[in-house]
Amino acid sequence: MLRVTSNMMSSQLLLNLNRNARTMNDTQLQLSTGRKINKPSDDPVGITYSLRYRAELSSNEQYTRNVDSSLSWLDYNDTVLGQAGDVVQRLRELTVQASTGSNPQSALDSINEEVMQLKQQLVDISNSKLNGKYIFNGEKYDSKPYDFAIGVDGTYDTSKAITTDPGEIQYIVGEGVQMPINMTGNDVFGKTGDADNLFTIINNISAGLKSGNITAVSKELDNIDTRTETILSARSEIGAKTNRVELMQGRLSDLNTNLTDLQAKTEDADYEGLIMKSKIQENIYNASLSVGAKIISATLVDFIR
């Protein structure tokens, strides 16, 4: 028969006590951190999923920030185009008023003064900036697109040919999803040489008002109408993009919720279960100390305590 020595009993008791203490410590660690995975060895498969969820959440957060930025850009573009539309509408009203043929030259001069103010306003709109970036100059958003000199009449000399940068500002709003969100100035206000270029229209109207040439003024009504349609089309395009980005925003929000839920199921500790488990392990540990005290001399158990 195998002879059980006191040394063997002491070693076995210490081994069991250490095992029980380690198990109890692992449970208490999960309780204190709120996580059931505190090191890879806790759950090698779970840590793989956890790292994957963390990476996807990080990417999703960046996409969400891009979506928020693109929405700000689109909303501001829509606001500015609305302001441009108001200017064109007022310009049309003045053109119709001047085209009646019953206005004396003094009235035409007064109308021309307001037209000049509208020109100033339009230049300001065409050079609109968001976060320090000119919104109508494509990828050259750090350069002023409509850099007109002051003319002899005290307003901008808009006879200068302007070519805005045609580059597209792309925002990545999802996995493999890129979206151009900008409008170029030439698309909105007209290219150089276009009959319905807004600045050309204003210059022609102003020249006609100064000379009393009502026919020249009324001829611009058709050009005003075509440019109005172009601006409305641009606003419609921005509205469609805004709707799509808002859908992406909702999709990213749902994805973030799902990923967070999956991450929580993989990483988060079950407090109710752990509290019960910790109490049971504590009782087992105390019981093992108590039983050991009866088997081995009190001096050894006191040392262990």
CSV table of C-alpha atoms in Angstrom, one decimal:
chain,number,residue,atom,x,y,z
A,1,MET,CA,0.0,0.0,0.0
A,2,LEU,CA,1.1,3.6,-0.7
A,3,ARG,CA,2.0,5.4,2.5
A,4,VAL,CA,0.5,8.8,2.8
A,5,THR,CA,2.9,11.1,4.6
A,6,SER,CA,2.3,14.4,6.3
A,7,ASN,CA,4.3,16.1,3.6
A,8,MET,CA,2.1,14.7,0.9
A,9,MET,CA,-1.0,15.8,2.7
A,10,SER,CA,0.4,19.3,3.2
A,11,SER,CA,1.4,19.6,-0.5
A,12,GLN,CA,-2.0,18.4,-1.6
A,13,LEU,CA,-3.7,20.8,0.7
A,14,LEU,CA,-1.6,23.7,-0.6
A,15,LEU,CA,-2.3,22.7,-4.2
A,16,ASN,CA,-6.1,22.6,-3.6
A,17,LEU,CA,-6.0,25.9,-1.7
A,18,ASN,CA,-4.1,27.6,-4.4
A,19,ARG,CA,-6.4,26.3,-7.0
A,20,ASN,CA,-9.5,27.4,-5.1
A,21,ALA,CA,-7.9,30.9,-4.5
A,22,ARG,CA,-7.0,31.2,-8.2
A,23,THR,CA,-10.5,30.3,-9.3
A,24,MET,CA,-12.0,32.8,-6.8
A,25,ASN,CA,-9.6,35.5,-8.0
A,26,ASP,CA,-10.5,35.0,-11.6
A,27,THR,CA,-14.2,35.4,-10.8
A,28,GLN,CA,-13.5,38.5,-8.7
A,29,LEU,CA,-11.4,39.9,-11.5
A,30,GLN,CA,-14.4,39.6,-13.9
A,31,LEU,CA,-16.6,41.2,-11.3
A,32,SER,CA,-14.3,44.2,-10.9
A,33,THR,CA,-13.6,44.7,-14.6
A,34,GLY,CA,-17.1,43.8,-15.8
A,35,ARG,CA,-15.5,41.7,-18.6
A,36,LYS,CA,-15.4,38.0,-18.8
A,37,ILE,CA,-12.4,38.1,-21.2
A,38,ASN,CA,-9.5,39.8,-19.5
A,39,LYS,CA,-6.7,37.9,-21.3
A,40,PRO,CA,-6.6,35.8,-24.4
A,41,SER,CA,-6.4,32.6,-22.5
A,42,ASP,CA,-9.8,33.3,-20.9
A,43,ASP,CA,-11.5,32.6,-24.3
A,44,PRO,CA,-9.2,32.2,-27.3
A,45,VAL,CA,-12.2,32.0,-29.7
A,46,GLY,CA,-14.1,34.8,-28.1
A,47,ILE,CA,-11.1,37.2,-28.2
A,48,THR,CA,-10.9,36.7,-31.9
A,49,TYR,CA,-14.6,37.8,-32.3
A,50,SER,CA,-14.0,40.6,-29.8
A,51,LEU,CA,-11.1,42.1,-31.8
A,52,ARG,CA,-13.1,41.8,-35.0
A,53,TYR,CA,-16.1,43.6,-33.5
A,54,ARG,CA,-13.8,46.3,-32.1
A,55,ALA,CA,-12.2,46.9,-35.6
A,56,GLU,CA,-15.7,47.0,-37.3
A,57,LEU,CA,-16.9,49.5,-34.6
A,58,SER,CA,-13.9,51.7,-35.2
A,59,SER,CA,-14.5,51.7,-38.9
A,60,ASN,CA,-18.2,52.4,-38.4
A,61,GLU,CA,-17.4,55.4,-36.2
A,62,GLN,CA,-15.2,56.9,-38.9
A,63,TYR,CA,-18.0,56.3,-41.5
A,64,THR,CA,-20.4,58.0,-39.2
A,65,ARG,CA,-18.2,61.0,-38.8
A,66,ASN,CA,-17.9,61.2,-42.6
A,67,VAL,CA,-21.6,61.0,-43.0
A,68,ASP,CA,-22.1,63.8,-40.4
A,69,SER,CA,-19.6,66.0,-42.3
A,70,SER,CA,-21.1,65.3,-45.7
A,71,LEU,CA,-24.6,66.1,-44.3
A,72,SER,CA,-23.3,69.5,-43.1
A,73,TRP,CA,-21.7,70.2,-46.5
A,74,LEU,CA,-24.9,69.2,-48.4
A,75,ASP,CA,-27.2,71.2,-46.1
A,76,TYR,CA,-25.0,74.3,-46.5
A,77,ASN,CA,-24.9,73.8,-50.2
A,78,ASP,CA,-28.7,73.7,-50.3
A,79,THR,CA,-28.9,76.8,-48.2
A,80,VAL,CA,-26.5,78.7,-50.4
A,81,LEU,CA,-28.3,77.6,-53.6
A,82,GLY,CA,-31.6,78.8,-52.0
A,83,GLN,CA,-30.0,82.2,-51.5
A,84,ALA,CA,-28.8,82.2,-55.1
A,85,GLY,CA,-32.3,81.3,-56.2
A,86,ASP,CA,-33.7,84.2,-54.2
A,87,VAL,CA,-31.3,86.6,-55.9
A,88,VAL,CA,-32.3,85.3,-59.4
A,89,GLN,CA,-36.0,85.6,-58.5
A,90,ARG,CA,-35.6,89.2,-57.4
A,91,LEU,CA,-33.5,89.8,-60.5
A,92,ARG,CA,-36.4,88.5,-62.7
A,93,GLU,CA,-38.9,90.7,-60.9
A,94,LEU,CA,-36.7,93.8,-61.5
A,95,THR,CA,-36.2,92.8,-65.2
A,96,VAL,CA,-40.0,92.4,-65.7
A,97,GLN,CA,-40.5,95.7,-64.0
A,98,ALA,CA,-38.0,97.5,-66.2
A,99,SER,CA,-39.4,95.8,-69.3
A,100,THR,CA,-42.8,97.5,-69.2
A,101,GLY,CA,-41.6,100.4,-71.3
A,102,SER,CA,-43.3,103.1,-69.1
A,103,ASN,CA,-40.4,103.8,-66.8
A,104,PRO,CA,-38.5,107.0,-67.1
A,105,GLN,CA,-34.7,106.8,-67.1
A,106,SER,CA,-34.6,107.8,-63.4
A,107,ALA,CA,-36.7,104.7,-62.6
A,108,LEU,CA,-34.4,102.6,-64.7
A,109,ASP,CA,-31.4,104.0,-62.8
A,110,SER,CA,-33.0,103.1,-59.5
A,111,ILE,CA,-33.6,99.6,-60.7
A,112,ASN,CA,-30.0,99.4,-61.9
A,113,GLU,CA,-28.8,100.3,-58.4
A,114,GLU,CA,-30.6,97.4,-56.9
A,115,VAL,CA,-29.3,95.1,-59.7
A,116,MET,CA,-25.8,96.2,-58.8
A,117,GLN,CA,-26.5,95.2,-55.2
A,118,LEU,CA,-27.8,91.9,-56.4
A,119,LYS,CA,-24.5,91.4,-58.3
A,120,GLN,CA,-22.6,92.1,-55.1
A,121,GLN,CA,-24.7,89.6,-53.2
A,122,LEU,CA,-24.3,87.0,-55.9
A,123,VAL,CA,-20.5,87.3,-55.8
A,124,ASP,CA,-20.6,86.8,-52.1
A,125,ILE,CA,-22.7,83.7,-52.5
A,126,SER,CA,-20.4,82.3,-55.2
A,127,ASN,CA,-17.5,82.6,-52.8
A,128,SER,CA,-19.3,80.9,-49.9
A,129,LYS,CA,-17.1,79.0,-47.5
A,130,LEU,CA,-17.7,76.2,-45.0
A,131,ASN,CA,-15.1,75.4,-42.4
A,132,GLY,CA,-12.6,77.6,-44.3
A,133,LYS,CA,-13.3,75.8,-47.7
A,134,TYR,CA,-14.7,77.4,-50.7
A,135,ILE,CA,-17.6,75.2,-51.7
A,136,PHE,CA,-17.8,76.0,-55.4
A,137,ASN,CA,-14.2,75.5,-56.4
A,138,GLY,CA,-14.0,71.7,-56.5
A,139,GLU,CA,-10.7,70.2,-55.1
A,140,LYS,CA,-9.1,73.7,-55.1
A,141,TYR,CA,-11.3,74.6,-52.1
A,142,ASP,CA,-8.5,76.7,-50.6
A,143,SER,CA,-8.6,79.1,-53.6
A,144,LYS,CA,-11.2,81.9,-54.0
A,145,PRO,CA,-13.2,80.9,-57.1
A,146,TYR,CA,-14.7,84.2,-58.1
A,147,ASP,CA,-11.9,86.6,-57.4
A,148,PHE,CA,-13.3,89.7,-59.2
A,149,ALA,CA,-11.7,93.1,-59.1
A,150,ILE,CA,-13.8,96.2,-58.2
A,151,GLY,CA,-15.1,97.9,-61.3
A,152,VAL,CA,-15.5,101.6,-62.1
A,153,ASP,CA,-19.0,101.5,-60.8
A,154,GLY,CA,-17.8,100.5,-57.4
A,155,THR,CA,-19.1,96.9,-57.7
A,156,TYR,CA,-17.3,93.8,-58.8
A,157,ASP,CA,-16.3,93.7,-62.5
A,158,THR,CA,-17.9,90.4,-63.4
A,159,SER,CA,-16.9,90.5,-67.0
A,160,LYS,CA,-13.8,88.5,-66.1
A,161,ALA,CA,-13.8,84.9,-67.4
A,162,ILE,CA,-13.9,82.4,-64.5
A,163,THR,CA,-13.3,78.7,-64.7
A,164,THR,CA,-13.9,76.9,-61.4
A,165,ASP,CA,-12.1,73.6,-60.6
A,166,PRO,CA,-14.2,70.6,-61.9
A,167,GLY,CA,-12.8,68.2,-59.3
A,168,GLU,CA,-15.2,66.2,-57.1
A,169,ILE,CA,-15.0,66.1,-53.3
A,170,GLN,CA,-15.6,62.4,-52.4
A,171,TYR,CA,-16.7,61.3,-49.0
A,172,ILE,CA,-16.5,57.6,-48.0
A,173,VAL,CA,-19.8,57.0,-46.3
A,174,GLY,CA,-19.7,53.2,-46.0
A,175,GLU,CA,-17.7,50.1,-46.8
A,176,GLY,CA,-16.6,50.7,-50.5
A,177,VAL,CA,-19.2,53.6,-50.8
A,178,GLN,CA,-17.9,56.9,-52.1
A,179,MET,CA,-20.1,59.9,-52.8
A,180,PRO,CA,-19.4,63.2,-54.5
A,181,ILE,CA,-21.0,66.0,-52.5
A,182,ASN,CA,-19.9,69.2,-54.1
A,183,MET,CA,-21.2,71.5,-56.9
A,184,THR,CA,-18.8,73.5,-59.0
A,185,GLY,CA,-19.4,77.2,-59.5
A,186,ASN,CA,-19.6,76.9,-63.3
A,187,ASP,CA,-22.4,74.3,-63.0
A,188,VAL,CA,-24.4,76.5,-60.7
A,189,PHE,CA,-23.7,80.0,-62.0
A,190,GLY,CA,-22.9,79.2,-65.6
A,191,LYS,CA,-19.7,78.7,-67.7
A,192,THR,CA,-17.9,81.5,-69.4
A,193,GLY,CA,-19.5,82.1,-72.8
A,194,ASP,CA,-22.9,80.7,-71.7
A,195,ALA,CA,-25.8,83.0,-72.6
A,196,ASP,CA,-27.4,82.2,-69.2
A,197,ASN,CA,-24.2,82.8,-67.2
A,198,LEU,CA,-25.7,84.7,-64.2
A,199,PHE,CA,-22.9,87.3,-64.2
A,200,THR,CA,-23.3,87.9,-67.9
A,201,ILE,CA,-27.1,88.2,-67.5
A,202,ILE,CA,-26.6,90.9,-64.8
A,203,ASN,CA,-24.0,92.8,-66.8
A,204,ASN,CA,-26.3,92.8,-69.9
A,205,ILE,CA,-29.3,93.9,-67.8
A,206,SER,CA,-27.3,96.6,-66.2
A,207,ALA,CA,-26.0,97.9,-69.5
A,208,GLY,CA,-29.5,98.0,-70.9
A,209,LEU,CA,-30.8,99.9,-67.9
A,210,LYS,CA,-28.1,102.5,-68.1
A,211,SER,CA,-28.7,103.1,-71.8
A,212,GLY,CA,-32.5,102.8,-71.6
A,213,ASN,CA,-32.5,99.9,-74.0
A,214,ILE,CA,-35.6,98.1,-72.8
A,215,THR,CA,-35.4,95.4,-75.5
A,216,ALA,CA,-31.9,94.3,-74.3
A,217,VAL,CA,-33.2,94.1,-70.8
A,218,SER,CA,-36.3,92.0,-71.7
A,219,LYS,CA,-34.2,89.6,-73.8
A,220,GLU,CA,-32.5,88.4,-70.6
A,221,LEU,CA,-35.8,87.0,-69.2
A,222,ASP,CA,-35.4,83.7,-71.1
A,223,ASN,CA,-31.8,83.3,-69.9
A,224,ILE,CA,-32.9,84.0,-66.3
A,225,ASP,CA,-35.5,81.3,-66.6
A,226,THR,CA,-33.1,78.7,-67.9
A,227,ARG,CA,-30.6,79.6,-65.2
A,228,THR,CA,-33.4,79.3,-62.6
A,229,GLU,CA,-34.2,75.8,-63.8
A,230,THR,CA,-30.5,74.9,-63.6
A,231,ILE,CA,-30.3,76.1,-59.9
A,232,LEU,CA,-33.5,74.2,-59.1
A,233,SER,CA,-32.0,71.0,-60.7
A,234,ALA,CA,-28.9,71.5,-58.6
A,235,ARG,CA,-31.0,71.8,-55.4
A,236,SER,CA,-32.9,68.6,-56.4
A,237,GLU,CA,-29.7,66.7,-56.9
A,238,ILE,CA,-28.4,67.9,-53.5
A,239,GLY,CA,-31.7,66.8,-52.0
A,240,ALA,CA,-31.4,63.4,-53.5
A,241,LYS,CA,-27.9,63.0,-52.2
A,242,THR,CA,-29.0,64.2,-48.7
A,243,ASN,CA,-31.7,61.6,-48.6
A,244,ARG,CA,-29.2,58.9,-49.5
A,245,VAL,CA,-26.7,60.0,-46.9
A,246,GLU,CA,-29.5,60.1,-44.3
A,247,LEU,CA,-30.3,56.5,-45.2
A,248,MET,CA,-26.7,55.7,-44.8
A,249,GLN,CA,-26.7,57.4,-41.4
A,250,GLY,CA,-29.6,55.3,-40.3
A,251,ARG,CA,-27.9,52.1,-41.6
A,252,LEU,CA,-24.7,52.9,-39.8
A,253,SER,CA,-26.6,53.6,-36.6
A,254,ASP,CA,-28.3,50.2,-36.8
A,255,LEU,CA,-25.0,48.5,-37.6
A,256,ASN,CA,-23.4,50.2,-34.6
A,257,THR,CA,-26.1,49.0,-32.3
A,258,ASN,CA,-25.8,45.4,-33.6
A,259,LEU,CA,-22.0,45.4,-33.3
A,260,THR,CA,-22.2,46.8,-29.8
A,261,ASP,CA,-24.7,44.2,-28.8
A,262,LEU,CA,-22.5,41.4,-30.2
A,263,GLN,CA,-19.4,42.8,-28.5
A,264,ALA,CA,-21.3,43.0,-25.2
A,265,LYS,CA,-22.4,39.3,-25.5
A,266,THR,CA,-18.8,38.3,-26.2
A,267,GLU,CA,-17.0,40.4,-23.6
A,268,ASP,CA,-19.4,41.6,-20.9
A,269,ALA,CA,-19.6,39.6,-17.6
A,270,ASP,CA,-22.8,38.2,-16.2
A,271,TYR,CA,-22.9,40.0,-12.9
A,272,GLU,CA,-25.8,38.0,-11.4
A,273,GLY,CA,-24.2,34.7,-12.2
A,274,LEU,CA,-20.7,35.8,-11.2
A,275,ILE,CA,-21.9,37.1,-7.8
A,276,MET,CA,-23.4,33.7,-7.0
A,277,LYS,CA,-20.4,31.9,-8.4
A,278,SER,CA,-18.1,34.1,-6.3
A,279,LYS,CA,-20.0,33.4,-3.1
A,280,ILE,CA,-19.9,29.6,-3.8
A,281,GLN,CA,-16.2,29.8,-4.5
A,282,GLU,CA,-15.6,31.8,-1.3
A,283,ASN,CA,-17.5,29.2,0.7
A,284,ILE,CA,-15.5,26.4,-0.9
A,285,TYR,CA,-12.2,28.2,-0.1
A,286,ASN,CA,-13.2,28.8,3.5
A,287,ALA,CA,-14.4,25.2,3.8
A,288,SER,CA,-11.1,23.9,2.4
A,289,LEU,CA,-9.2,26.0,5.0
A,290,SER,CA,-11.4,24.7,7.7
A,291,VAL,CA,-11.0,21.0,6.7
A,292,GLY,CA,-7.3,21.6,6.3
A,293,ALA,CA,-7.1,22.9,9.8
A,294,LYS,CA,-8.5,19.6,11.1
A,295,ILE,CA,-6.2,17.5,9.0
A,296,ILE,CA,-2.9,19.4,9.4
A,297,SER,CA,-1.4,21.1,12.4
A,298,ALA,CA,-2.8,24.5,13.2
A,299,THR,CA,0.6,26.2,12.8
A,300,LEU,CA,0.7,25.3,9.1
A,301,VAL,CA,-2.9,26.5,8.5
A,302,ASP,CA,-2.2,29.7,10.4
A,303,PHE,CA,0.8,30.2,8.1
A,304,ILE,CA,-1.4,29.7,5.0
A,305,ARG,CA,-4.0,32.2,6.3
